[in-house]
Amino acid sequence: MERRVSGVHADSRKPSRCTRAAYSEEVGRELLARTVLGEPLVLYRTEDERTAVALGDRCVHRRFPLSESRLDGDRIVCGYHGFTYDTTGACVYVPGQKRIPRTARVAAYPLVEQDSLVWVWIGDPALADPLTIPRATHLADPGWVTVRGMEPIDADYGLLVDNLLDLSHETYLHGGYIGTPEVAETPITTEVDEGAGIVRVSRHMDDAECPPFYARSTGIEGRITRWQDIEYHAPCLYLLHSRIAPVGVLPEADGSDPNGFHTEITYAITPSGDGHVYDFWAVSRDFARDDHEVSVFLRDFNHKVVMQDVDALNLLQKALGSERAGYQELSINIDTGGLAARRILARLAEEGDKPVERVQ
């Protein structure tokens, strides 16, 4: 008998409905506030076991933010009137009386830490299944070095998905950073697995200019062969498998390219509320692993690239908000992956948490 997860059977081909709330390193003994899918959360770690906890961030008494309160051991003491909650969300102390009202509890959200990310389930806890969470193993692999960050964007999360699945914008929005003319000029190939909720978009450039992002981090001079292979797991995890090599350097017979440089670009797309999204980003590399200067460069340089996207998407959201009713977009070949993602996201939103019949 299979588990049910948000109206779909939980096997390796079904998309997850878990959502990232934070990087593991962000969650500690300081109370962390984060809003996910419209739900205000407070996150922290227990004192002895260092287990991450996610609770609703509003006291049941007068809705004071628990994230603005304090910890007493593993319990949160509301900073307004002292209502106290344990790690399950149950209120264990009410000031001025011994009887604790039956309804005095806040939500406790199922939480999984995996690949240095903190995933939470917003919905019926009985439907949560960690086996459906997509992997980004390089983020916690000692063979890779990762720099990371997070930026909030005042735009719908679907606009960020569109942005990431159509990398032709690198040529124009990120020219002088990661974009070169060949990115926009090279056709894409697209594969869609509707059942698994996965979209793959690939762009392979045989002879391309080496952008500063790679030239300064690898030391390559001259033109390169460049591979961009996107793997988007709806609704929330985006992986860009990026490889470059000097032109003329061919892979080995088994397909490996030991003379190439491998970069994994990860985006964890987390809707905060209507018109707001957290853009968690990470750059992982398998070269120059002991070079701190390369790490600093990639972190600072990629942050500039991310902020270019942030500014563009904030502007786009405002423009769309002022459009007249009934306006129509024009889509072309480079939009194939983004349009497929839109279909999958629309289906997931429609399914919601509706129950389905179990399969024997």
mmCIF file of C-alpha atoms in Angstrom:
data_model
loop_
_atom_site.group_PDB
_atom_site.id
_atom_site.type_symbol
_atom_site.label_atom_id
_atom_site.label_comp_id
_atom_site.label_asym_id
_atom_site.label_seq_id
_atom_site.Cartn_x
_atom_site.Cartn_y
_atom_site.Cartn_z
ATOM 1 C CA MET A 1 0.000 0.000 0.000
ATOM 2 C CA GLU A 2 1.481 3.351 -1.033
ATOM 3 C CA ARG A 3 1.602 6.525 0.990
ATOM 4 C CA ARG A 4 -0.345 9.536 -0.176
ATOM 5 C CA VAL A 5 1.294 12.921 -0.508
ATOM 6 C CA SER A 6 -0.842 15.923 -1.362
ATOM 7 C CA GLY A 7 -3.168 13.965 -3.583
ATOM 8 C CA VAL A 8 -0.481 12.032 -5.431
ATOM 9 C CA HIS A 9 1.096 8.670 -4.683
ATOM 10 C CA ALA A 10 4.551 8.983 -3.163
ATOM 11 C CA ASP A 11 7.036 7.245 -5.388
ATOM 12 C CA SER A 12 10.234 8.456 -7.016
ATOM 13 C CA ARG A 13 8.310 9.830 -9.997
ATOM 14 C CA LYS A 14 6.041 12.132 -8.038
ATOM 15 C CA PRO A 15 6.845 15.760 -7.211
ATOM 16 C CA SER A 16 7.326 16.827 -3.622
ATOM 17 C CA ARG A 17 5.182 19.487 -1.935
ATOM 18 C CA CYS A 18 7.782 20.245 0.723
ATOM 19 C CA THR A 19 9.244 23.736 0.653
ATOM 20 C CA ARG A 20 12.571 25.087 1.800
ATOM 21 C CA ALA A 21 12.462 27.369 4.803
ATOM 22 C CA ALA A 22 16.177 27.951 5.377
ATOM 23 C CA TYR A 23 19.714 26.743 5.000
ATOM 24 C CA SER A 24 20.737 24.411 7.843
ATOM 25 C CA GLU A 25 23.414 26.883 8.919
ATOM 26 C CA GLU A 26 20.771 29.596 9.437
ATOM 27 C CA VAL A 27 18.888 27.644 12.096
ATOM 28 C CA GLY A 28 20.406 27.791 15.563
ATOM 29 C CA ARG A 29 19.556 28.939 19.055
ATOM 30 C CA GLU A 30 18.467 32.355 17.826
ATOM 31 C CA LEU A 31 14.791 32.398 16.836
ATOM 32 C CA LEU A 32 14.456 32.724 13.047
ATOM 33 C CA ALA A 33 11.326 34.145 11.414
ATOM 34 C CA ARG A 34 10.362 33.090 7.907
ATOM 35 C CA THR A 35 7.062 33.165 6.010
ATOM 36 C CA VAL A 36 6.445 30.181 3.727
ATOM 37 C CA LEU A 37 3.358 29.871 1.508
ATOM 38 C CA GLY A 38 1.712 32.591 3.548
ATOM 39 C CA GLU A 39 2.384 30.832 6.860
ATOM 40 C CA PRO A 40 4.561 32.717 9.390
ATOM 41 C CA LEU A 41 7.061 30.291 10.943
ATOM 42 C CA VAL A 42 9.611 30.429 13.729
ATOM 43 C CA LEU A 43 12.602 28.079 13.505
ATOM 44 C CA TYR A 44 15.227 27.112 16.079
ATOM 45 C CA ARG A 45 17.310 24.175 17.337
ATOM 46 C CA THR A 46 16.878 22.221 20.543
ATOM 47 C CA GLU A 47 19.523 22.762 23.176
ATOM 48 C CA ASP A 48 20.998 19.261 23.550
ATOM 49 C CA GLU A 49 20.145 17.303 20.388
ATOM 50 C CA ARG A 50 20.397 20.316 18.053
ATOM 51 C CA THR A 51 17.238 19.174 16.302
ATOM 52 C CA ALA A 52 15.588 21.788 14.083
ATOM 53 C CA VAL A 53 12.029 22.792 14.981
ATOM 54 C CA ALA A 54 9.432 24.753 12.975
ATOM 55 C CA LEU A 55 6.400 26.208 14.755
ATOM 56 C CA GLY A 56 3.714 28.713 13.907
ATOM 57 C CA ASP A 57 5.014 32.209 14.651
ATOM 58 C CA ARG A 58 1.940 33.686 16.357
ATOM 59 C CA CYS A 59 1.045 33.287 20.010
ATOM 60 C CA VAL A 60 -2.527 32.007 20.431
ATOM 61 C CA HIS A 61 -3.256 34.702 23.014
ATOM 62 C CA ARG A 62 -2.782 38.030 21.225
ATOM 63 C CA ARG A 63 -0.891 36.904 18.089
ATOM 64 C CA PHE A 64 2.454 38.292 19.222
ATOM 65 C CA PRO A 65 5.311 36.972 17.015
ATOM 66 C CA LEU A 66 7.077 34.145 18.819
ATOM 67 C CA SER A 67 10.156 34.903 16.737
ATOM 68 C CA GLU A 68 10.401 38.161 18.724
ATOM 69 C CA SER A 69 10.293 36.262 21.998
ATOM 70 C CA ARG A 70 12.888 34.102 23.783
ATOM 71 C CA LEU A 71 13.911 30.516 24.402
ATOM 72 C CA ASP A 72 13.868 28.883 27.834
ATOM 73 C CA GLY A 73 15.642 25.609 27.172
ATOM 74 C CA ASP A 74 13.711 24.109 24.272
ATOM 75 C CA ARG A 75 10.547 26.095 24.989
ATOM 76 C CA ILE A 76 9.518 29.437 23.518
ATOM 77 C CA VAL A 77 8.289 32.024 26.008
ATOM 78 C CA CYS A 78 6.087 34.649 24.359
ATOM 79 C CA GLY A 79 7.634 38.072 24.797
ATOM 80 C CA TYR A 80 4.267 39.740 25.376
ATOM 81 C CA HIS A 81 2.413 37.785 28.097
ATOM 82 C CA GLY A 82 4.582 34.735 28.772
ATOM 83 C CA PHE A 83 2.565 31.942 27.145
ATOM 84 C CA THR A 84 5.075 29.102 26.800
ATOM 85 C CA TYR A 85 5.218 26.439 24.056
ATOM 86 C CA ASP A 86 7.134 23.175 23.748
ATOM 87 C CA THR A 87 8.625 21.726 20.562
ATOM 88 C CA THR A 88 5.304 20.105 19.603
ATOM 89 C CA GLY A 89 3.556 23.481 19.646
ATOM 90 C CA ALA A 90 1.598 22.686 22.827
ATOM 91 C CA CYS A 91 1.203 25.479 25.355
ATOM 92 C CA VAL A 92 2.653 24.301 28.687
ATOM 93 C CA TYR A 93 2.265 27.465 30.738
ATOM 94 C CA VAL A 94 -0.367 30.203 30.930
ATOM 95 C CA PRO A 95 0.290 33.179 33.261
ATOM 96 C CA GLY A 96 -2.056 33.614 36.217
ATOM 97 C CA GLN A 97 -3.821 30.241 36.068
ATOM 98 C CA LYS A 98 -3.117 26.512 36.288
ATOM 99 C CA ARG A 99 -5.627 25.377 33.668
ATOM 100 C CA ILE A 100 -4.306 25.472 30.125
ATOM 101 C CA PRO A 101 -7.044 25.885 27.496
ATOM 102 C CA ARG A 102 -7.404 22.878 25.203
ATOM 103 C CA THR A 103 -6.941 25.068 22.126
ATOM 104 C CA ALA A 104 -3.741 26.650 23.420
ATOM 105 C CA ARG A 105 -1.279 25.321 20.844
ATOM 106 C CA VAL A 106 0.472 26.540 17.728
ATOM 107 C CA ALA A 107 1.105 24.511 14.597
ATOM 108 C CA ALA A 108 4.188 22.285 14.493
ATOM 109 C CA TYR A 109 5.387 21.635 10.947
ATOM 110 C CA PRO A 110 7.056 18.427 9.726
ATOM 111 C CA LEU A 111 10.696 19.270 9.027
ATOM 112 C CA VAL A 112 13.535 17.475 7.255
ATOM 113 C CA GLU A 113 17.172 18.537 6.945
ATOM 114 C CA GLN A 114 18.723 17.235 3.764
ATOM 115 C CA ASP A 115 21.670 18.370 1.639
ATOM 116 C CA SER A 116 22.235 21.374 3.956
ATOM 117 C CA LEU A 117 18.656 22.600 3.332
ATOM 118 C CA VAL A 118 15.775 22.767 5.816
ATOM 119 C CA TRP A 119 12.517 21.559 4.247
ATOM 120 C CA VAL A 120 9.117 22.082 5.858
ATOM 121 C CA TRP A 121 5.712 20.698 4.988
ATOM 122 C CA ILE A 122 2.911 23.257 4.902
ATOM 123 C CA GLY A 123 -0.298 21.224 4.940
ATOM 124 C CA ASP A 124 -1.757 18.092 6.508
ATOM 125 C CA PRO A 125 1.136 16.510 8.462
ATOM 126 C CA ALA A 126 -0.244 13.037 7.704
ATOM 127 C CA LEU A 127 0.502 13.586 4.018
ATOM 128 C CA ALA A 128 4.163 14.559 4.453
ATOM 129 C CA ASP A 129 6.683 12.117 2.969
ATOM 130 C CA PRO A 130 10.418 12.911 3.058
ATOM 131 C CA LEU A 131 11.082 10.331 0.334
ATOM 132 C CA THR A 132 9.654 12.717 -2.252
ATOM 133 C CA ILE A 133 12.078 15.564 -1.482
ATOM 134 C CA PRO A 134 14.412 16.094 -4.482
ATOM 135 C CA ARG A 135 18.130 15.825 -3.853
ATOM 136 C CA ALA A 136 20.970 18.318 -4.262
ATOM 137 C CA THR A 137 23.726 16.145 -2.820
ATOM 138 C CA HIS A 138 26.570 18.387 -3.986
ATOM 139 C CA LEU A 139 25.530 21.000 -1.397
ATOM 140 C CA ALA A 140 26.771 18.735 1.408
ATOM 141 C CA ASP A 141 29.418 16.764 -0.503
ATOM 142 C CA PRO A 142 32.974 17.365 0.801
ATOM 143 C CA GLY A 143 34.233 16.993 -2.769
ATOM 144 C CA TRP A 144 32.485 20.251 -3.677
ATOM 145 C CA VAL A 145 32.951 23.766 -2.328
ATOM 146 C CA THR A 146 29.785 25.847 -2.063
ATOM 147 C CA VAL A 147 29.035 29.547 -1.627
ATOM 148 C CA ARG A 148 25.459 30.594 -1.048
ATOM 149 C CA GLY A 149 22.987 33.309 -0.197
ATOM 150 C CA MET A 150 19.312 34.277 -0.202
ATOM 151 C CA GLU A 151 17.475 37.298 -1.586
ATOM 152 C CA PRO A 152 13.771 38.124 -1.219
ATOM 153 C CA ILE A 153 12.017 39.188 -4.414
ATOM 154 C CA ASP A 154 8.774 41.174 -4.607
ATOM 155 C CA ALA A 155 7.462 39.077 -7.473
ATOM 156 C CA ASP A 156 5.425 35.947 -7.996
ATOM 157 C CA TYR A 157 7.489 32.786 -7.709
ATOM 158 C CA GLY A 158 6.362 31.765 -11.220
ATOM 159 C CA LEU A 159 8.309 34.694 -12.650
ATOM 160 C CA LEU A 160 11.475 33.351 -11.019
ATOM 161 C CA VAL A 161 10.787 29.905 -12.502
ATOM 162 C CA ASP A 162 10.365 31.494 -15.949
ATOM 163 C CA ASN A 163 13.606 33.399 -15.472
ATOM 164 C CA LEU A 164 15.648 30.358 -14.551
ATOM 165 C CA LEU A 165 14.310 28.096 -17.283
ATOM 166 C CA ASP A 166 15.092 30.576 -20.074
ATOM 167 C CA LEU A 167 18.804 31.323 -19.805
ATOM 168 C CA SER A 168 18.883 33.308 -23.038
ATOM 169 C CA HIS A 169 18.371 36.347 -20.820
ATOM 170 C CA GLU A 170 21.981 35.885 -19.632
ATOM 171 C CA THR A 171 23.161 37.483 -22.883
ATOM 172 C CA TYR A 172 21.258 40.703 -22.230
ATOM 173 C CA LEU A 173 20.637 41.015 -18.485
ATOM 174 C CA HIS A 174 23.935 39.481 -17.347
ATOM 175 C CA GLY A 175 26.305 40.530 -20.125
ATOM 176 C CA GLY A 176 29.795 41.078 -18.728
ATOM 177 C CA TYR A 177 29.085 38.621 -15.902
ATOM 178 C CA ILE A 178 27.830 35.210 -17.074
ATOM 179 C CA GLY A 179 26.228 36.071 -20.415
ATOM 180 C CA THR A 180 27.792 35.938 -23.869
ATOM 181 C CA PRO A 181 26.210 36.193 -27.350
ATOM 182 C CA GLU A 182 26.300 32.414 -27.809
ATOM 183 C CA VAL A 183 23.837 31.762 -24.970
ATOM 184 C CA ALA A 184 20.992 33.518 -26.772
ATOM 185 C CA GLU A 185 22.057 32.280 -30.209
ATOM 186 C CA THR A 186 22.199 28.568 -29.349
ATOM 187 C CA PRO A 187 18.970 26.530 -29.686
ATOM 188 C CA ILE A 188 17.755 24.498 -26.714
ATOM 189 C CA THR A 189 16.496 20.959 -26.299
ATOM 190 C CA THR A 190 13.692 20.292 -23.814
ATOM 191 C CA GLU A 191 12.491 17.129 -22.095
ATOM 192 C CA VAL A 192 9.418 17.018 -19.857
ATOM 193 C CA ASP A 193 8.407 14.287 -17.410
ATOM 194 C CA GLU A 194 4.898 15.328 -16.444
ATOM 195 C CA GLY A 195 4.431 12.504 -13.940
ATOM 196 C CA ALA A 196 7.617 13.289 -12.043
ATOM 197 C CA GLY A 197 7.157 17.047 -12.383
ATOM 198 C CA ILE A 198 10.610 17.460 -13.914
ATOM 199 C CA VAL A 199 11.607 19.750 -16.788
ATOM 200 C CA ARG A 200 15.031 19.467 -18.432
ATOM 201 C CA VAL A 201 16.405 22.185 -20.701
ATOM 202 C CA SER A 202 19.823 21.861 -22.328
ATOM 203 C CA ARG A 203 22.006 24.240 -24.271
ATOM 204 C CA HIS A 204 25.399 23.032 -25.573
ATOM 205 C CA MET A 205 27.776 25.586 -27.075
ATOM 206 C CA ASP A 206 30.728 24.167 -29.024
ATOM 207 C CA ASP A 207 32.659 27.435 -29.436
ATOM 208 C CA ALA A 208 31.776 30.277 -27.092
ATOM 209 C CA GLU A 209 33.287 33.305 -25.458
ATOM 210 C CA CYS A 210 34.385 32.637 -21.867
ATOM 211 C CA PRO A 211 32.472 35.046 -19.573
ATOM 212 C CA PRO A 212 34.236 36.677 -16.606
ATOM 213 C CA PHE A 213 32.431 34.382 -14.129
ATOM 214 C CA TYR A 214 34.394 31.426 -15.499
ATOM 215 C CA ALA A 215 37.507 33.143 -16.866
ATOM 216 C CA ARG A 216 38.416 34.634 -13.494
ATOM 217 C CA SER A 217 37.559 31.519 -11.456
ATOM 218 C CA THR A 218 39.241 28.925 -13.708
ATOM 219 C CA GLY A 219 42.013 30.911 -15.383
ATOM 220 C CA ILE A 220 40.878 29.833 -18.859
ATOM 221 C CA GLU A 221 41.951 32.203 -21.623
ATOM 222 C CA GLY A 222 40.305 32.064 -25.008
ATOM 223 C CA ARG A 223 37.143 30.374 -26.169
ATOM 224 C CA ILE A 224 35.383 27.485 -24.494
ATOM 225 C CA THR A 225 32.983 24.651 -24.990
ATOM 226 C CA ARG A 226 30.074 25.271 -22.645
ATOM 227 C CA TRP A 227 27.266 23.002 -21.447
ATOM 228 C CA GLN A 228 24.174 24.220 -19.595
ATOM 229 C CA ASP A 229 21.900 21.363 -18.490
ATOM 230 C CA ILE A 230 18.923 22.445 -16.387
ATOM 231 C CA GLU A 231 16.964 20.047 -14.187
ATOM 232 C CA TYR A 232 13.890 21.653 -12.605
ATOM 233 C CA HIS A 233 11.955 19.694 -9.977
ATOM 234 C CA ALA A 234 8.579 21.372 -9.596
ATOM 235 C CA PRO A 235 7.687 23.283 -7.637
ATOM 236 C CA CYS A 236 10.794 24.267 -5.759
ATOM 237 C CA LEU A 237 14.249 22.957 -6.732
ATOM 238 C CA TYR A 238 16.313 24.088 -9.727
ATOM 239 C CA LEU A 239 19.654 22.549 -10.653
ATOM 240 C CA LEU A 240 21.919 23.882 -13.395
ATOM 241 C CA HIS A 241 24.663 21.401 -14.247
ATOM 242 C CA SER A 242 27.255 23.677 -15.839
ATOM 243 C CA ARG A 243 30.476 22.477 -17.480
ATOM 244 C CA ILE A 244 33.114 24.339 -19.422
ATOM 245 C CA ALA A 245 36.363 23.305 -21.108
ATOM 246 C CA PRO A 246 38.800 25.012 -23.469
ATOM 247 C CA VAL A 247 37.789 24.566 -27.106
ATOM 248 C CA GLY A 248 39.384 21.405 -28.470
ATOM 249 C CA VAL A 249 39.500 19.552 -25.154
ATOM 250 C CA LEU A 250 37.387 16.467 -25.782
ATOM 251 C CA PRO A 251 35.742 14.224 -23.182
ATOM 252 C CA GLU A 252 37.118 10.777 -22.499
ATOM 253 C CA ALA A 253 35.580 7.729 -24.180
ATOM 254 C CA ASP A 254 33.366 7.143 -21.130
ATOM 255 C CA GLY A 255 31.964 10.661 -21.399
ATOM 256 C CA SER A 256 33.968 12.116 -18.510
ATOM 257 C CA ASP A 257 35.879 15.335 -18.999
ATOM 258 C CA PRO A 258 38.710 15.484 -16.437
ATOM 259 C CA ASN A 259 40.093 18.627 -18.056
ATOM 260 C CA GLY A 260 36.776 20.412 -17.746
ATOM 261 C CA PHE A 261 35.458 22.565 -14.923
ATOM 262 C CA HIS A 262 32.183 21.611 -13.265
ATOM 263 C CA THR A 263 29.836 24.012 -11.491
ATOM 264 C CA GLU A 264 26.492 23.186 -9.930
ATOM 265 C CA ILE A 265 24.145 26.177 -9.685
ATOM 266 C CA THR A 266 21.278 25.557 -7.269
ATOM 267 C CA TYR A 267 18.155 27.624 -6.723
ATOM 268 C CA ALA A 268 15.678 26.721 -4.012
ATOM 269 C CA ILE A 269 12.535 28.654 -4.938
ATOM 270 C CA THR A 270 10.367 29.364 -1.890
ATOM 271 C CA PRO A 271 7.070 31.258 -2.198
ATOM 272 C CA SER A 272 6.663 33.506 0.815
ATOM 273 C CA GLY A 273 3.227 34.933 0.074
ATOM 274 C CA ASP A 274 1.284 36.341 -2.845
ATOM 275 C CA GLY A 275 3.746 38.297 -4.972
ATOM 276 C CA HIS A 276 6.772 37.480 -2.820
ATOM 277 C CA VAL A 277 9.415 34.754 -3.123
ATOM 278 C CA TYR A 278 12.668 33.812 -1.396
ATOM 279 C CA ASP A 279 15.485 33.199 -3.865
ATOM 280 C CA PHE A 280 17.884 30.771 -2.163
ATOM 281 C CA TRP A 281 20.952 30.399 -4.395
ATOM 282 C CA ALA A 282 24.168 28.410 -4.246
ATOM 283 C CA VAL A 283 27.236 27.929 -6.449
ATOM 284 C CA SER A 284 29.175 24.680 -5.977
ATOM 285 C CA ARG A 285 32.433 23.788 -7.727
ATOM 286 C CA ASP A 286 34.805 20.834 -7.986
ATOM 287 C CA PHE A 287 37.910 22.902 -8.855
ATOM 288 C CA ALA A 288 40.167 25.276 -6.892
ATOM 289 C CA ARG A 289 38.604 23.838 -3.744
ATOM 290 C CA ASP A 290 41.283 25.209 -1.432
ATOM 291 C CA ASP A 291 41.407 28.655 -3.010
ATOM 292 C CA HIS A 292 39.619 31.080 -0.695
ATOM 293 C CA GLU A 293 39.944 33.922 -3.201
ATOM 294 C CA VAL A 294 37.986 31.925 -5.769
ATOM 295 C CA SER A 295 35.256 31.339 -3.184
ATOM 296 C CA VAL A 296 35.040 35.048 -2.366
ATOM 297 C CA PHE A 297 34.986 35.961 -6.044
ATOM 298 C CA LEU A 298 32.228 33.484 -6.925
ATOM 299 C CA ARG A 299 30.108 34.506 -3.936
ATOM 300 C CA ASP A 300 30.374 38.236 -4.640
ATOM 301 C CA PHE A 301 30.106 37.888 -8.415
ATOM 302 C CA ASN A 302 27.092 35.590 -8.298
ATOM 303 C CA HIS A 303 25.419 37.873 -5.766
ATOM 304 C CA LYS A 304 25.658 40.667 -8.346
ATOM 305 C CA VAL A 305 24.059 38.375 -10.936
ATOM 306 C CA VAL A 306 21.261 37.447 -8.518
ATOM 307 C CA MET A 307 20.596 41.112 -7.740
ATOM 308 C CA GLN A 308 20.288 41.825 -11.473
ATOM 309 C CA ASP A 309 17.541 39.187 -11.550
ATOM 310 C CA VAL A 310 15.950 40.618 -8.400
ATOM 311 C CA ASP A 311 15.776 44.107 -9.902
ATOM 312 C CA ALA A 312 14.432 42.797 -13.218
ATOM 313 C CA LEU A 313 11.735 40.636 -11.631
ATOM 314 C CA ASN A 314 10.642 43.382 -9.223
ATOM 315 C CA LEU A 315 10.268 45.670 -12.234
ATOM 316 C CA LEU A 316 8.451 42.994 -14.240
ATOM 317 C CA GLN A 317 5.981 42.344 -11.414
ATOM 318 C CA LYS A 318 5.120 46.044 -11.277
ATOM 319 C CA ALA A 319 4.697 46.168 -15.045
ATOM 320 C CA LEU A 320 2.396 43.149 -15.049
ATOM 321 C CA GLY A 321 0.335 44.690 -12.266
ATOM 322 C CA SER A 322 -0.424 47.697 -14.457
ATOM 323 C CA GLU A 323 -1.314 45.715 -17.594
ATOM 324 C CA ARG A 324 -4.826 45.993 -18.965
ATOM 325 C CA ALA A 325 -7.113 42.991 -18.601
ATOM 326 C CA GLY A 326 -6.855 40.470 -21.398
ATOM 327 C CA TYR A 327 -3.278 41.224 -22.459
ATOM 328 C CA GLN A 328 -1.486 38.351 -24.177
ATOM 329 C CA GLU A 329 2.112 37.210 -24.037
ATOM 330 C CA LEU A 330 4.102 36.087 -27.039
ATOM 331 C CA SER A 331 6.010 32.838 -26.528
ATOM 332 C CA ILE A 332 8.726 31.367 -28.757
ATOM 333 C CA ASN A 333 10.966 28.275 -28.851
ATOM 334 C CA ILE A 334 13.161 29.346 -25.916
ATOM 335 C CA ASP A 335 10.025 29.389 -23.729
ATOM 336 C CA THR A 336 9.316 25.661 -24.140
ATOM 337 C CA GLY A 337 10.748 24.695 -20.771
ATOM 338 C CA GLY A 338 9.083 27.555 -18.930
ATOM 339 C CA LEU A 339 5.694 26.790 -20.468
ATOM 340 C CA ALA A 340 6.031 23.139 -19.447
ATOM 341 C CA ALA A 341 6.831 24.230 -15.901
ATOM 342 C CA ARG A 342 3.750 26.456 -15.880
ATOM 343 C CA ARG A 343 1.553 23.484 -16.858
ATOM 344 C CA ILE A 344 3.017 21.332 -14.100
ATOM 345 C CA LEU A 345 2.681 24.077 -11.491
ATOM 346 C CA ALA A 346 -0.923 24.717 -12.509
ATOM 347 C CA ARG A 347 -1.690 21.004 -12.121
ATOM 348 C CA LEU A 348 -0.049 20.856 -8.701
ATOM 349 C CA ALA A 349 -1.980 23.921 -7.559
ATOM 350 C CA GLU A 350 -5.238 22.382 -8.785
ATOM 351 C CA GLU A 351 -4.590 19.073 -7.060
ATOM 352 C CA GLY A 352 -3.747 20.727 -3.763
ATOM 353 C CA ASP A 353 -4.208 18.299 -0.916
ATOM 354 C CA LYS A 354 -7.226 16.514 -2.344
ATOM 355 C CA PRO A 355 -7.285 12.849 -1.298
ATOM 356 C CA VAL A 356 -7.019 10.091 -3.881
ATOM 357 C CA GLU A 357 -7.772 6.396 -3.734
ATOM 358 C CA ARG A 358 -4.928 4.260 -2.487
ATOM 359 C CA VAL A 359 -3.510 1.664 -4.841
ATOM 360 C CA GLN A 360 -3.313 -1.850 -3.394
#
